[in-house]
Structures are given as C-alpha cells and as structure tokens.
mmCIF file of C-alpha atoms in Angstrom:
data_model
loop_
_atom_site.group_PDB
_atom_site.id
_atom_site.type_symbol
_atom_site.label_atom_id
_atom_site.label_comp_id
_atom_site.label_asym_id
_atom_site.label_seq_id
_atom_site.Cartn_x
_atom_site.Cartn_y
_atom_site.Cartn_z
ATOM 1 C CA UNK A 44 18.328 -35.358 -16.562
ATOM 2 C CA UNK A 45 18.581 -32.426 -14.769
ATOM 3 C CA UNK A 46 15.965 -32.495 -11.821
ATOM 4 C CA UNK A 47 15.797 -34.024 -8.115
ATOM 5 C CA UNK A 48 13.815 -36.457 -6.843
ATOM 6 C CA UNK A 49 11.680 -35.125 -3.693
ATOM 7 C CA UNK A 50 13.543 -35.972 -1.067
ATOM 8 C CA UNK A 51 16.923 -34.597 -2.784
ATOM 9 C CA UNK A 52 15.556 -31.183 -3.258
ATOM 10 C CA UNK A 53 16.435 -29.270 0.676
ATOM 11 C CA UNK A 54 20.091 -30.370 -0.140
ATOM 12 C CA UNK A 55 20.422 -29.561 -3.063
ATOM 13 C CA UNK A 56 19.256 -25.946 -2.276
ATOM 14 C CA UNK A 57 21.316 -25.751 0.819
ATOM 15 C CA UNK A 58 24.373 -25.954 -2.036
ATOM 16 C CA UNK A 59 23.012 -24.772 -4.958
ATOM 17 C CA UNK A 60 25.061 -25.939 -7.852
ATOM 18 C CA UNK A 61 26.398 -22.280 -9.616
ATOM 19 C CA UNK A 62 26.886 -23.973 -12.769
ATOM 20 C CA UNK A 63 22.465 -23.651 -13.029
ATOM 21 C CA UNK A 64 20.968 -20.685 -13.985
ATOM 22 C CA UNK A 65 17.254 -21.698 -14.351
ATOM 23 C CA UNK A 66 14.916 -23.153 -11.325
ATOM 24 C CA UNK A 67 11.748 -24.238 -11.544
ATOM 25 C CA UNK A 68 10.367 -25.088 -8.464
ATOM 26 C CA UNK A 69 6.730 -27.178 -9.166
ATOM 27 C CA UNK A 70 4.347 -29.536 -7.846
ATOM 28 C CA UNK A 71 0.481 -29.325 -5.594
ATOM 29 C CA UNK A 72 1.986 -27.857 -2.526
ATOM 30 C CA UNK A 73 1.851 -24.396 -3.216
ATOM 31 C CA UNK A 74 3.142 -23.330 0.120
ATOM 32 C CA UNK A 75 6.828 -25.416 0.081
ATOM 33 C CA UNK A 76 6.713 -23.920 -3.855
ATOM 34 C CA UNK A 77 6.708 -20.663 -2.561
ATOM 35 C CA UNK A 78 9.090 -21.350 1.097
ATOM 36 C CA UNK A 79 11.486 -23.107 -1.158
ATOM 37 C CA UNK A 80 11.395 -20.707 -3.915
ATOM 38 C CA UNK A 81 12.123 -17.883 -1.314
ATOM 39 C CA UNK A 82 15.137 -19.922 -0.048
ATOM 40 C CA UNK A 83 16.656 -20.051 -3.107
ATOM 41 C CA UNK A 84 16.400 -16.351 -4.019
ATOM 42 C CA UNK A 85 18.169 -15.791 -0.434
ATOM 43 C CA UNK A 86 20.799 -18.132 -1.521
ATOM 44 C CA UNK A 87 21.577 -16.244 -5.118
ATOM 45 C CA UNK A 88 23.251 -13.302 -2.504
ATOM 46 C CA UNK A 89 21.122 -10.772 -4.002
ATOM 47 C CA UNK A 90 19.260 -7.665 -2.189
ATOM 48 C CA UNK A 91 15.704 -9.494 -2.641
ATOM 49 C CA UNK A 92 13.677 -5.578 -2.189
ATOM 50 C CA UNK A 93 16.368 -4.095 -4.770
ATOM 51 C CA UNK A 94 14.148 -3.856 -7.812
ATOM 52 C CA UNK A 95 16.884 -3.271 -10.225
ATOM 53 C CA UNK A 96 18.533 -6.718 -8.871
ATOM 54 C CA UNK A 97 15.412 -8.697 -8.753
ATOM 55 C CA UNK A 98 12.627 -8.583 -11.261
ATOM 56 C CA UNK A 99 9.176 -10.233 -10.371
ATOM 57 C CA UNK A 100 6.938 -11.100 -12.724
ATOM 58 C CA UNK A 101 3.494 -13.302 -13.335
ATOM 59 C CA UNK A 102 3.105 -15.909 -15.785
ATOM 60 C CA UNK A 103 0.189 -14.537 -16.951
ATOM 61 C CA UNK A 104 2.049 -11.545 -17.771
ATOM 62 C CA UNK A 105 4.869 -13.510 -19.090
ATOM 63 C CA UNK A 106 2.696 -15.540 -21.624
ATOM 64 C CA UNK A 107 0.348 -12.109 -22.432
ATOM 65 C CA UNK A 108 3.742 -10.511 -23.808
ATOM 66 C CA UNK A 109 5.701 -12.943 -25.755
ATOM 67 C CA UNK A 110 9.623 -12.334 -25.301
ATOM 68 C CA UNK A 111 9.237 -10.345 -21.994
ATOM 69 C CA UNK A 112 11.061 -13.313 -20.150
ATOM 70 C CA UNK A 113 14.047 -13.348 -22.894
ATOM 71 C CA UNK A 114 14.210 -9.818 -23.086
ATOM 72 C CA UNK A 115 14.780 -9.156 -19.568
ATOM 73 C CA UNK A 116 16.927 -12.047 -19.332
ATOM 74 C CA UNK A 117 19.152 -10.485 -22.512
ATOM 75 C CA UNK A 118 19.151 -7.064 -20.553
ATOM 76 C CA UNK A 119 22.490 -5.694 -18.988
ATOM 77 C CA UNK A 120 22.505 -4.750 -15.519
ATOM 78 C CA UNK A 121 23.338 -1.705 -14.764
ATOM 79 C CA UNK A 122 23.605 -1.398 -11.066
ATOM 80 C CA UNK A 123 24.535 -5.187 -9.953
ATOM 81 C CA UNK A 124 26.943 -7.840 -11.733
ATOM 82 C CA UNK A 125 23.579 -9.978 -11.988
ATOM 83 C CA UNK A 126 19.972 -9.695 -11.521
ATOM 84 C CA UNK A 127 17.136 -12.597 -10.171
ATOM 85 C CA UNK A 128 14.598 -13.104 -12.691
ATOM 86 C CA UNK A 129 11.560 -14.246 -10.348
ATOM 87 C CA UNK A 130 8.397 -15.862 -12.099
ATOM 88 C CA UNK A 131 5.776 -16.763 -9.992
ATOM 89 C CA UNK A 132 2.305 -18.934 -11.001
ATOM 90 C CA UNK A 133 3.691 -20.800 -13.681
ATOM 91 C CA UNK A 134 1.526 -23.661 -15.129
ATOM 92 C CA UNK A 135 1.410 -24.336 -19.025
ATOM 93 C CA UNK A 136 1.966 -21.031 -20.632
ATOM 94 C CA UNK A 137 3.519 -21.186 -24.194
ATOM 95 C CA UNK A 138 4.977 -18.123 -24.241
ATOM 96 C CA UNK A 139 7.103 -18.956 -21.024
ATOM 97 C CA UNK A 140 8.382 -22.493 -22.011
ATOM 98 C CA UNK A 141 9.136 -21.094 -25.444
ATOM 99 C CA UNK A 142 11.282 -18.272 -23.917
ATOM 100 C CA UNK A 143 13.027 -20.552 -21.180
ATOM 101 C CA UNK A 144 13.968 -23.115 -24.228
ATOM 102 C CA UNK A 145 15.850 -19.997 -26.060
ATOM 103 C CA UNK A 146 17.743 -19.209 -22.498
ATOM 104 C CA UNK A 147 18.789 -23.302 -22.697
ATOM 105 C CA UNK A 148 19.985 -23.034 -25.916
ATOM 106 C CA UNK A 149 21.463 -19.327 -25.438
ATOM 107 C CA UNK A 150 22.178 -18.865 -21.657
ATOM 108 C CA UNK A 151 21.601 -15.452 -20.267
ATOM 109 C CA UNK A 152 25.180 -14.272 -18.958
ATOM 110 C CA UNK A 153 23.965 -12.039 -16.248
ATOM 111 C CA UNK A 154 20.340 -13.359 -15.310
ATOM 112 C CA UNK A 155 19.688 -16.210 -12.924
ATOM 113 C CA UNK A 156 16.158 -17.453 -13.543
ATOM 114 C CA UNK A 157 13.556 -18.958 -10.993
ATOM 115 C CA UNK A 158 10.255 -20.064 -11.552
ATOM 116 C CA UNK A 159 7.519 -20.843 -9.524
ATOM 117 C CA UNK A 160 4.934 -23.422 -10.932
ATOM 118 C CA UNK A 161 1.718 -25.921 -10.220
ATOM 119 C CA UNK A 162 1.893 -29.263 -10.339
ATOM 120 C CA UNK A 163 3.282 -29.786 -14.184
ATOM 121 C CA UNK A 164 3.124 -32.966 -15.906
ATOM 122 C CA UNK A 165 6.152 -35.435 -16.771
ATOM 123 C CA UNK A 166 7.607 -35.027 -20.048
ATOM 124 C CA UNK A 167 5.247 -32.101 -21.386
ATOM 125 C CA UNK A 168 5.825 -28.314 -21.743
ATOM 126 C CA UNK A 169 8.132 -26.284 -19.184
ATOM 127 C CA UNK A 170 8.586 -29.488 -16.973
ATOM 128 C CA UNK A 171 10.345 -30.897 -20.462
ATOM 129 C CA UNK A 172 12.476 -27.988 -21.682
ATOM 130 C CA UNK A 173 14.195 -27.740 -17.812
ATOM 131 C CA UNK A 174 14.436 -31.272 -17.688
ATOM 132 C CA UNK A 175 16.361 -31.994 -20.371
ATOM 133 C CA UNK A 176 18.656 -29.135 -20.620
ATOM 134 C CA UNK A 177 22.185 -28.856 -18.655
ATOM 135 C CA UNK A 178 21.639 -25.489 -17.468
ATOM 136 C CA UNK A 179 18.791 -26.384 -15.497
ATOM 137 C CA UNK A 180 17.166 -27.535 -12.547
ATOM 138 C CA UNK A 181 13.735 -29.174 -12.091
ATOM 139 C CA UNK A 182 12.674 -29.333 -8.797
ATOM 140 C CA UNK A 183 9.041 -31.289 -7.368
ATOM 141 C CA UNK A 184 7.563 -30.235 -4.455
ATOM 142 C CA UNK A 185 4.886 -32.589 -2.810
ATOM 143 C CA UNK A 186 2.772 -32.461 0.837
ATOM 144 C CA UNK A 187 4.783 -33.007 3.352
ATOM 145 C CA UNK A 188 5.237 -36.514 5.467
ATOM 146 C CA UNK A 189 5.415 -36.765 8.944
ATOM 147 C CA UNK A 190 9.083 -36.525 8.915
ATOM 148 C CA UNK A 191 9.019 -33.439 7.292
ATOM 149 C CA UNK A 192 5.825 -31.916 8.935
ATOM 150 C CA UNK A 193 8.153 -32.496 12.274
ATOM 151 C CA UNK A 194 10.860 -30.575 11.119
ATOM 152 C CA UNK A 195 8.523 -27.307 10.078
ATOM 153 C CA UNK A 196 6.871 -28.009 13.845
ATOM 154 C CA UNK A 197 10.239 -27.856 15.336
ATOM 155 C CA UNK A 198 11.080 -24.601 13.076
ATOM 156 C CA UNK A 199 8.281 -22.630 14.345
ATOM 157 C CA UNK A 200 8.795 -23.662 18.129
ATOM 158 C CA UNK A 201 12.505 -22.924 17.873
ATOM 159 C CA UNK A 202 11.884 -19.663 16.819
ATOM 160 C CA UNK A 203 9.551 -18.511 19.447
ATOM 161 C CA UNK A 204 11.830 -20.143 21.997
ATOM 162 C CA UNK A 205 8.395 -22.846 22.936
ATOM 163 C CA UNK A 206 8.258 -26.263 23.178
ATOM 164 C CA UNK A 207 5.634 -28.695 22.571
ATOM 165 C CA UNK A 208 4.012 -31.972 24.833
ATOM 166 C CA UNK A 209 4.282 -35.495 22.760
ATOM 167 C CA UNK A 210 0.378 -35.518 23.076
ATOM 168 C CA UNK A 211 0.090 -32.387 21.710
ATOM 169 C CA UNK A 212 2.720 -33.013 18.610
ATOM 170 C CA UNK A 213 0.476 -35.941 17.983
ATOM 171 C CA UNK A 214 -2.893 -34.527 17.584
ATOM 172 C CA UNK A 215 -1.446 -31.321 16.036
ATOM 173 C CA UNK A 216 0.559 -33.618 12.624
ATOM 174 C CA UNK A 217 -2.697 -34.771 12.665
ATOM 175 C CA UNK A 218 -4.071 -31.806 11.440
ATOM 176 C CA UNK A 219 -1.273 -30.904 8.899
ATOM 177 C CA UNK A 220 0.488 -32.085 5.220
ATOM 178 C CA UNK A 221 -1.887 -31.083 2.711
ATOM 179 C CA UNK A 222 0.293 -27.536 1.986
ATOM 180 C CA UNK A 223 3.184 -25.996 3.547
ATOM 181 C CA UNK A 224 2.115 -22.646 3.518
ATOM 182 C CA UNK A 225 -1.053 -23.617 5.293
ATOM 183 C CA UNK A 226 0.599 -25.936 8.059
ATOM 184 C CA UNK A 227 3.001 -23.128 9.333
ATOM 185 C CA UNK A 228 -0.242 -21.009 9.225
ATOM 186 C CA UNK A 229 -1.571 -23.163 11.606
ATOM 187 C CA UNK A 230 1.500 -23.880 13.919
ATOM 188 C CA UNK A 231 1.970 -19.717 14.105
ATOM 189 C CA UNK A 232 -1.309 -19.520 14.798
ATOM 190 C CA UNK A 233 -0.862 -21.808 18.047
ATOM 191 C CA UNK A 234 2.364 -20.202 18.936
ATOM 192 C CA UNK A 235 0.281 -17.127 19.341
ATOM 193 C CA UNK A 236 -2.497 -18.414 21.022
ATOM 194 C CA UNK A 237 -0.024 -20.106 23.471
ATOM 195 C CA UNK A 238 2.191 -16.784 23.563
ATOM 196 C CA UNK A 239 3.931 -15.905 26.891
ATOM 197 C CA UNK A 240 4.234 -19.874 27.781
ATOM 198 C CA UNK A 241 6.854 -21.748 27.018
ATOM 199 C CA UNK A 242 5.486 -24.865 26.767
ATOM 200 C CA UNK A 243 1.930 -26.093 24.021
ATOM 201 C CA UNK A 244 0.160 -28.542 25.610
ATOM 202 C CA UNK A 245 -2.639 -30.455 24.026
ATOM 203 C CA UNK A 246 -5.832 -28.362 25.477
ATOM 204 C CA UNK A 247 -3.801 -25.585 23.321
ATOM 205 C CA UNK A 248 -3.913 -27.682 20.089
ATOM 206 C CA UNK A 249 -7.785 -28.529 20.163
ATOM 207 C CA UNK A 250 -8.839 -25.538 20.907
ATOM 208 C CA UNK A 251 -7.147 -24.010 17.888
ATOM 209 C CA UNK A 252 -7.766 -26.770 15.682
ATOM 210 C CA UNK A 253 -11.354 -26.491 16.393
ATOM 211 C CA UNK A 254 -10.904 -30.425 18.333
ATOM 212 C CA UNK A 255 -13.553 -29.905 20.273
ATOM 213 C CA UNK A 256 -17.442 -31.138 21.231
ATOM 214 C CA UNK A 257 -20.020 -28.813 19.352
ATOM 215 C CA UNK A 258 -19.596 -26.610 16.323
ATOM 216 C CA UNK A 259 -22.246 -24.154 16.933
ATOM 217 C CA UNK A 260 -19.771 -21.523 15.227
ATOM 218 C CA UNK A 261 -19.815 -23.015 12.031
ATOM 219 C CA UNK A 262 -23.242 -21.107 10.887
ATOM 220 C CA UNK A 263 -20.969 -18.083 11.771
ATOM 221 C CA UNK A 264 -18.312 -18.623 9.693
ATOM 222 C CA UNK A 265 -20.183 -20.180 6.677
ATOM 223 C CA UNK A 266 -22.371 -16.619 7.331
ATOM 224 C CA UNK A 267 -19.175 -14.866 7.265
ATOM 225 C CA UNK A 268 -17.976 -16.465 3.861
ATOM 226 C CA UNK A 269 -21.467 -16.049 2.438
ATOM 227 C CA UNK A 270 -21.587 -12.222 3.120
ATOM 228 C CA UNK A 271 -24.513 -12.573 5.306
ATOM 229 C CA UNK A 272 -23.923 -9.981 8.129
ATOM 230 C CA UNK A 273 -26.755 -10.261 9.870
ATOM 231 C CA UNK A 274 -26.841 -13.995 9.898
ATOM 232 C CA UNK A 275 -23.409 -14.102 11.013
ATOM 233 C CA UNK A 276 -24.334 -11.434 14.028
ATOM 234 C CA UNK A 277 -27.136 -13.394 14.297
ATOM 235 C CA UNK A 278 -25.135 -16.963 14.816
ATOM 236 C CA UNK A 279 -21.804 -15.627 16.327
ATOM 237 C CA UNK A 280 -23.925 -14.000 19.626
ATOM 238 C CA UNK A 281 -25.936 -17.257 19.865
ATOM 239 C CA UNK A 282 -22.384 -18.555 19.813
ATOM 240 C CA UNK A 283 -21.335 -16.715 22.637
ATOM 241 C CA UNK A 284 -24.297 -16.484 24.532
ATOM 242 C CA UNK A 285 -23.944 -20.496 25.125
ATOM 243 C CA UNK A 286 -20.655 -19.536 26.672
ATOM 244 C CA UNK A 287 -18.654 -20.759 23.618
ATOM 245 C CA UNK A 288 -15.305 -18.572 23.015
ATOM 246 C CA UNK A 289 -14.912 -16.439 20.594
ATOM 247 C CA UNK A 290 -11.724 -17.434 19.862
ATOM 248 C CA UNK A 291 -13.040 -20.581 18.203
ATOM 249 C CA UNK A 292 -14.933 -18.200 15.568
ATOM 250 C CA UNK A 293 -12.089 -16.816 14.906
ATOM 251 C CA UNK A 294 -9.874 -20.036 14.815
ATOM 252 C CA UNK A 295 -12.187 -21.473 12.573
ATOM 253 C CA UNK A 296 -12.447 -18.152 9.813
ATOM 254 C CA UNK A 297 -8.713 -18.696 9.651
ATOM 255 C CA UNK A 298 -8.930 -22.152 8.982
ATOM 256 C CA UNK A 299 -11.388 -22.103 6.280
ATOM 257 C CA UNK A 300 -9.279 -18.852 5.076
ATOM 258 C CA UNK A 301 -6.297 -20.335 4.644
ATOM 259 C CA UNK A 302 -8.256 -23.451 2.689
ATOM 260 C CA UNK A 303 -9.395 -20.762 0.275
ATOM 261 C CA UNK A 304 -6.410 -18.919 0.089
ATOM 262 C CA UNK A 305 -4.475 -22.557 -0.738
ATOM 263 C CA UNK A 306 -7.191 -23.243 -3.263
ATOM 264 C CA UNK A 307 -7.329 -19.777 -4.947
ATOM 265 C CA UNK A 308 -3.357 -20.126 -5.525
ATOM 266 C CA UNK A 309 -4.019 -23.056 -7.736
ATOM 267 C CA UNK A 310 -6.725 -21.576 -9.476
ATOM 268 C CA UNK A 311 -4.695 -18.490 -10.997
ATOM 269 C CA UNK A 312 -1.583 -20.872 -11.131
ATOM 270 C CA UNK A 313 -3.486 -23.773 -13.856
ATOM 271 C CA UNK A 314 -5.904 -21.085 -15.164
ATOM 272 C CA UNK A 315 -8.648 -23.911 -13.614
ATOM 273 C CA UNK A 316 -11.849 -22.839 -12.471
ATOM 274 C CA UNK A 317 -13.357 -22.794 -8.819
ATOM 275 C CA UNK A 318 -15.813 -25.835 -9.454
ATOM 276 C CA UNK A 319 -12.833 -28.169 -10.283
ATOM 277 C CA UNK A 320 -10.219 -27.450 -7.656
ATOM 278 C CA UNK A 321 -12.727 -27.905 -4.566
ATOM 279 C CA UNK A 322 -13.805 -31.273 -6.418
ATOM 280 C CA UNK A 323 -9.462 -32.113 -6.225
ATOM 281 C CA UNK A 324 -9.223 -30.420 -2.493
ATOM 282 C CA UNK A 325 -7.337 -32.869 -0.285
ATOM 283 C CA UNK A 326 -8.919 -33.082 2.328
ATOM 284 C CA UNK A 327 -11.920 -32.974 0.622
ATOM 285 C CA UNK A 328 -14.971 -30.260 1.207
ATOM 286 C CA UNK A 329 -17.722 -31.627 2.313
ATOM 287 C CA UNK A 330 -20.236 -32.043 -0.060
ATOM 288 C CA UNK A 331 -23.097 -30.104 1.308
ATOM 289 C CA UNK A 332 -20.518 -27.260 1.680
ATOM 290 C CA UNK A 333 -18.994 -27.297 -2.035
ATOM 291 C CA UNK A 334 -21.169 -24.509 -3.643
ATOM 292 C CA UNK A 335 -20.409 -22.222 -0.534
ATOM 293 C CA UNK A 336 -16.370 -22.768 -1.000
ATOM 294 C CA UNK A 337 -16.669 -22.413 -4.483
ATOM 295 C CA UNK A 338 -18.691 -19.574 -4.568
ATOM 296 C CA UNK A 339 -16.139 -17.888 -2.182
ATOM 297 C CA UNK A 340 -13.346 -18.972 -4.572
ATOM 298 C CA UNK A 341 -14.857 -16.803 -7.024
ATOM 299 C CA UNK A 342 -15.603 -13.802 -5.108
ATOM 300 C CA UNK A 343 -12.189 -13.438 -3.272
ATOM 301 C CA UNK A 344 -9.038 -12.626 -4.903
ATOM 302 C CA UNK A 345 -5.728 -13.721 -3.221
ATOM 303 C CA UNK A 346 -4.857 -10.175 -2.231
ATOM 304 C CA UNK A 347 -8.329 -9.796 -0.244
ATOM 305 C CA UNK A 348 -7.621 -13.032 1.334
ATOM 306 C CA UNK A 349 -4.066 -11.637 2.440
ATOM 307 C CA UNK A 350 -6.088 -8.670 4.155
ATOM 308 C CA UNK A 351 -8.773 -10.806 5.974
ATOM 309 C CA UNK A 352 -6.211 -13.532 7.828
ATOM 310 C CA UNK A 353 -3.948 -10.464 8.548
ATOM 311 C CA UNK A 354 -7.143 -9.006 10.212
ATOM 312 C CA UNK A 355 -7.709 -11.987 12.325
ATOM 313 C CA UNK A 356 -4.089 -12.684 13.288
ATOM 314 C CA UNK A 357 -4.599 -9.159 14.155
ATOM 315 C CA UNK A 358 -7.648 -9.738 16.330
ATOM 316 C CA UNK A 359 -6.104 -12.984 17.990
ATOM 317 C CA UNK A 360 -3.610 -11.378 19.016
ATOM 318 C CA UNK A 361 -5.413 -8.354 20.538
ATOM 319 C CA UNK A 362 -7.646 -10.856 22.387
ATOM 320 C CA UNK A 363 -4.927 -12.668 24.025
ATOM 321 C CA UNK A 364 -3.922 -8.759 25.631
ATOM 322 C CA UNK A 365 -7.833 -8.187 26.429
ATOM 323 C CA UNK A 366 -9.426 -11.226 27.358
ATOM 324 C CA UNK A 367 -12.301 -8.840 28.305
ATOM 325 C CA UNK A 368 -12.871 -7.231 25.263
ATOM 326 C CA UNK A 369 -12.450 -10.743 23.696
ATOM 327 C CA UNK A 370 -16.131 -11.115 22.229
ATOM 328 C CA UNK A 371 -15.854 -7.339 21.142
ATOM 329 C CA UNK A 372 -12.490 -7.463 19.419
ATOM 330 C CA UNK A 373 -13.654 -10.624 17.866
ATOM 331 C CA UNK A 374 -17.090 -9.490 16.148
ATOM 332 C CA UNK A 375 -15.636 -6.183 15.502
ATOM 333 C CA UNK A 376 -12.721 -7.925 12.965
ATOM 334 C CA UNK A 377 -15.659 -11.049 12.025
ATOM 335 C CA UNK A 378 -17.672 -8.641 10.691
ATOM 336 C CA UNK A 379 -15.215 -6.226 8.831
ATOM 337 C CA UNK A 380 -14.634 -9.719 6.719
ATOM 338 C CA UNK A 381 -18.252 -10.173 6.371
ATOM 339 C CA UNK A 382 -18.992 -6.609 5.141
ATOM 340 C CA UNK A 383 -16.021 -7.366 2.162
ATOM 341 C CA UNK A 384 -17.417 -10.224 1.549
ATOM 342 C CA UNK A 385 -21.073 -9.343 0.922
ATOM 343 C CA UNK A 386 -19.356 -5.931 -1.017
ATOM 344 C CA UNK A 387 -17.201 -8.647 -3.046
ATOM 345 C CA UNK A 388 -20.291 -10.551 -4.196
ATOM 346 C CA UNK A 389 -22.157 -7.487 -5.898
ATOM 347 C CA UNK A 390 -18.869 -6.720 -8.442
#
C-alpha cells in the first residue's frame, strides 16, 4: 500500500523516494496540508515562481474541465527537463481521481504531481486510486500533539533568535493543535508582540492569547465581524476608555480571523456549507455565537481574509513602534475590516 502512517510522513519527505511521481497530501489540518505540501515542492528542486516549471491549479477547476490534469501532465516541457503539477483543495472530485487513475496506469514521464486535499475517506475515491498504485504516495495529515506542537514552537523562536520561559511554553501549547497553519499564526504573532526581547515570558502569552480577566472587547470584535461600524466604534472606545489595550482588540480580530480563515479552507476544499463546518469546529463555537461565525463564513472569501490579518499584523506591528498612537493605529486598521465587512454583506 503505498501511503504513511502519521507519524512516518516528516521522514519520508525529508527523503522523498524519486521512484513517486504523485503526492497527495490529505487530512483536517489544513495548515500542515499546506506547510507540508510546500516542503515537498521545495524538495522536487524546481524554481517554485517559474510558471512554465510549476503549474497551479484548483480542484474545482480540475473537475469543471475533465482531462485538464492529464493533459498537462501529457504536455512536454519546453523550458525545464520536468515541471510540478500543483493541485490545491482537493476533496471528492470525479474528474480529478479519474485523471490521477490514468497517470497510475500511464505515468507522466516529465510531470511530478502533488495534490493538496481535505480529510478523504479510507478506501473511497482519490484516497483509493493513490493508495493502491506503486507510483504513489498517500500521505495523512492530522492536528498536531504536543510533541509536535513543541517542535513548530521551537521553529518559530529559532528563527527570530527568542527564547521562551517553561511557564510560558505551558500556557501557550495550551492554546494550540487544532491546525498548523493557525498555531504558527499565533506563535508569529507573539514573536512580534515580544519583538526586540529575547526572551517570551508568560505575561507575553496571555496577553496575546486573550488569558486575561474581562472581555469587554469581545462586542468589538463580534461588531467588527458583523459589519456594524458604529457598534464596533461604539464598543472598541468603551474598550479603551476603561483603560483596556488596544492591542487585545486587535489580538482577538486575529484570533477569530484566523478561525474563519481555517474554517473557510474546508468549506471550498469539501464543497460543505458554512452551517456544517462551525457545527464540526474543534474547538467548538460557542453556541450563542454560531449564526455570527457562520454568517461571516459566508460573506468572506479566503482572499479577503488574507487582506484583513495582513492589515492587523500590519497594525501590531506599527503599534509596537508607536505605543502612543496605539489606540489610533488600532481603530484606524479595526475599522477598515469593519467597513469590508459591512460592504461584503450587501453583494
């Protein structure tokens, strides 16, 4: 059978077997999908932004025109011995698995296929047709354990040259697992908040997980999601007024951000609707707050997502130069999210 069982799957990418020219990479965790997906490409030796080396398509597209997939695989390069064939948010489409069953049967001499799925069932569809062929490689990729959420920690502090107190590695794994996209979203976020130290201590980890007494921003931010400027201007300068940072609004907008952006990526990836991946979240939303999420499901696509936490990295950043201009900086990028959002709602 040619797939890897979870924890098999880093070493097997760190030597790639060269024999296997089709990847599928699949499971709930959208984010180590897409980080292990990415490692992969980097490993095929190919200039990733070279568009006649590395072809990117959607499933969506893939299944709307039947034979795309074998067609491009068939193709000849012309400017490279080999080019990447890169599929992203794959789920059950019939067109896909029936072209990736012709490239088992038929292997494409000059095409290196990877695919980028949901969380596919055993023994049905795509998941199958890799599976079983020799040519192939199936690998899962689940939420992370707390050996492997130490290891992305570690990652991100190397990087920025920081280090991190035992207290404050504690409460922060706490807060992380569920995706792998969003938990190095979080950990970047508190290397920035923490930038110019060299150590995180855990004051730094509760005050950008939000670990602290009072939530008086929350009206804010479920404003903000809503589209409803002036109850969010309204809520974020009572906020502030009580001497509560603004930094915590904007901690909190990324948080729920990211959540959104996470479940949005499985929506367009299993073709499900907004209702029934909030009711699957894990964590779960809070009940009284499920028609809000979903309704901001619905209303924001993943590339106006991408803008808005790029606008508050932007703003958390810029805070952490001004500390005066803080509560300005703050409201002024809070509000540019708002605005989309109420302008999303009326399309």
């Amino acid at each position: 059978m040619a797939q890897k069982k979870g924890y098999e799957v880093d070493s097997w990418l760190a030597r790639p077997d060269p024999r296997i020219s089709i990847v599928l990479l699949y499971g709930p965790d959208r984010g180590l999908v897409a980080e292990r997906a990415k490692a992969f490409a980097g490993k095929t030796g190919l200039p990733l932004d070279d568009p006649f080396s590395v072809v990117r398509l959607d499933g969506s597209e893939v299944d709307r025109d039947e034979g795309r997939l074998l067609d491009e695989a068939r193709t000849v390069p012309m400017f490279s011995d080999r080019r990447l064939l890169w599929v992203r948010n794959a789920s059950g489409q019939k067109a896909l698995a029936d072209d990736v069953k012709a490239l088992t049967a038929e292997p494409a001499r000059d095409a290196i296929i990877l695919i980028e799925a949901g969380d596919l069932k055993k023994g049905v569809g795509l998941r199958a047709i890799v599976e079983a062929a020799d040519i192939a490689m199936a690998l899962p990729c689940y939420a992370d354990e707390a050996r492997d959420i130490d290891t992305v920690i570690d990652d991100e502090l190397c990087k920025a040259g920081m280090s991190m107190t035992l207290e404050a590695r504690q409460a922060l794994r706490r807060n992380l697992g569920g995706d792998r996209l969003a938990s190095r979203g979080e950990i970047e976020k508190l290397v920035l908040y923490a930038h110019g130290r060299s150590e995180i201590g855990l004051d730094d980890v509760k005050v950008t997980s939000g670990d602290v007494s009072g939530l008086s921003f929350d009206d804010a931010v479920d404003a903000l999601l809503e589209g409803k400027v002036g109850d969010f201007d309204i809520a974020f300068t009572r906020h502030c007024q009580s001497g509560g940072q603004a930094f915590l609004v904007l901690s909190s907008a990324m948080r729920q951000l990211q959540a959104i952006q996470a479940m949005r990526g499985l929506m367009e990836a299993g073709g499900r609707n907004a209702a029934s991946v909030v009711a699957a979240a894990r964590p779960p939303v809070f009940f009284a707050r499920r028609k809000l999420v979903e309704k901001a499901l619905e209303r924001w696509s993943s590339e106006a997502l991408g803008r808005a936490l790029t606008r508050l990295q932007t703003a958390v950043l810029q805070t952490r130069r001004r500390p005066d201009l803080a509560v300005a900086l703050a409201r002024q990028a809070l509000l540019g999210i708002a605005v989309e959002s109420a302008r999303l709602a009326q399309r």
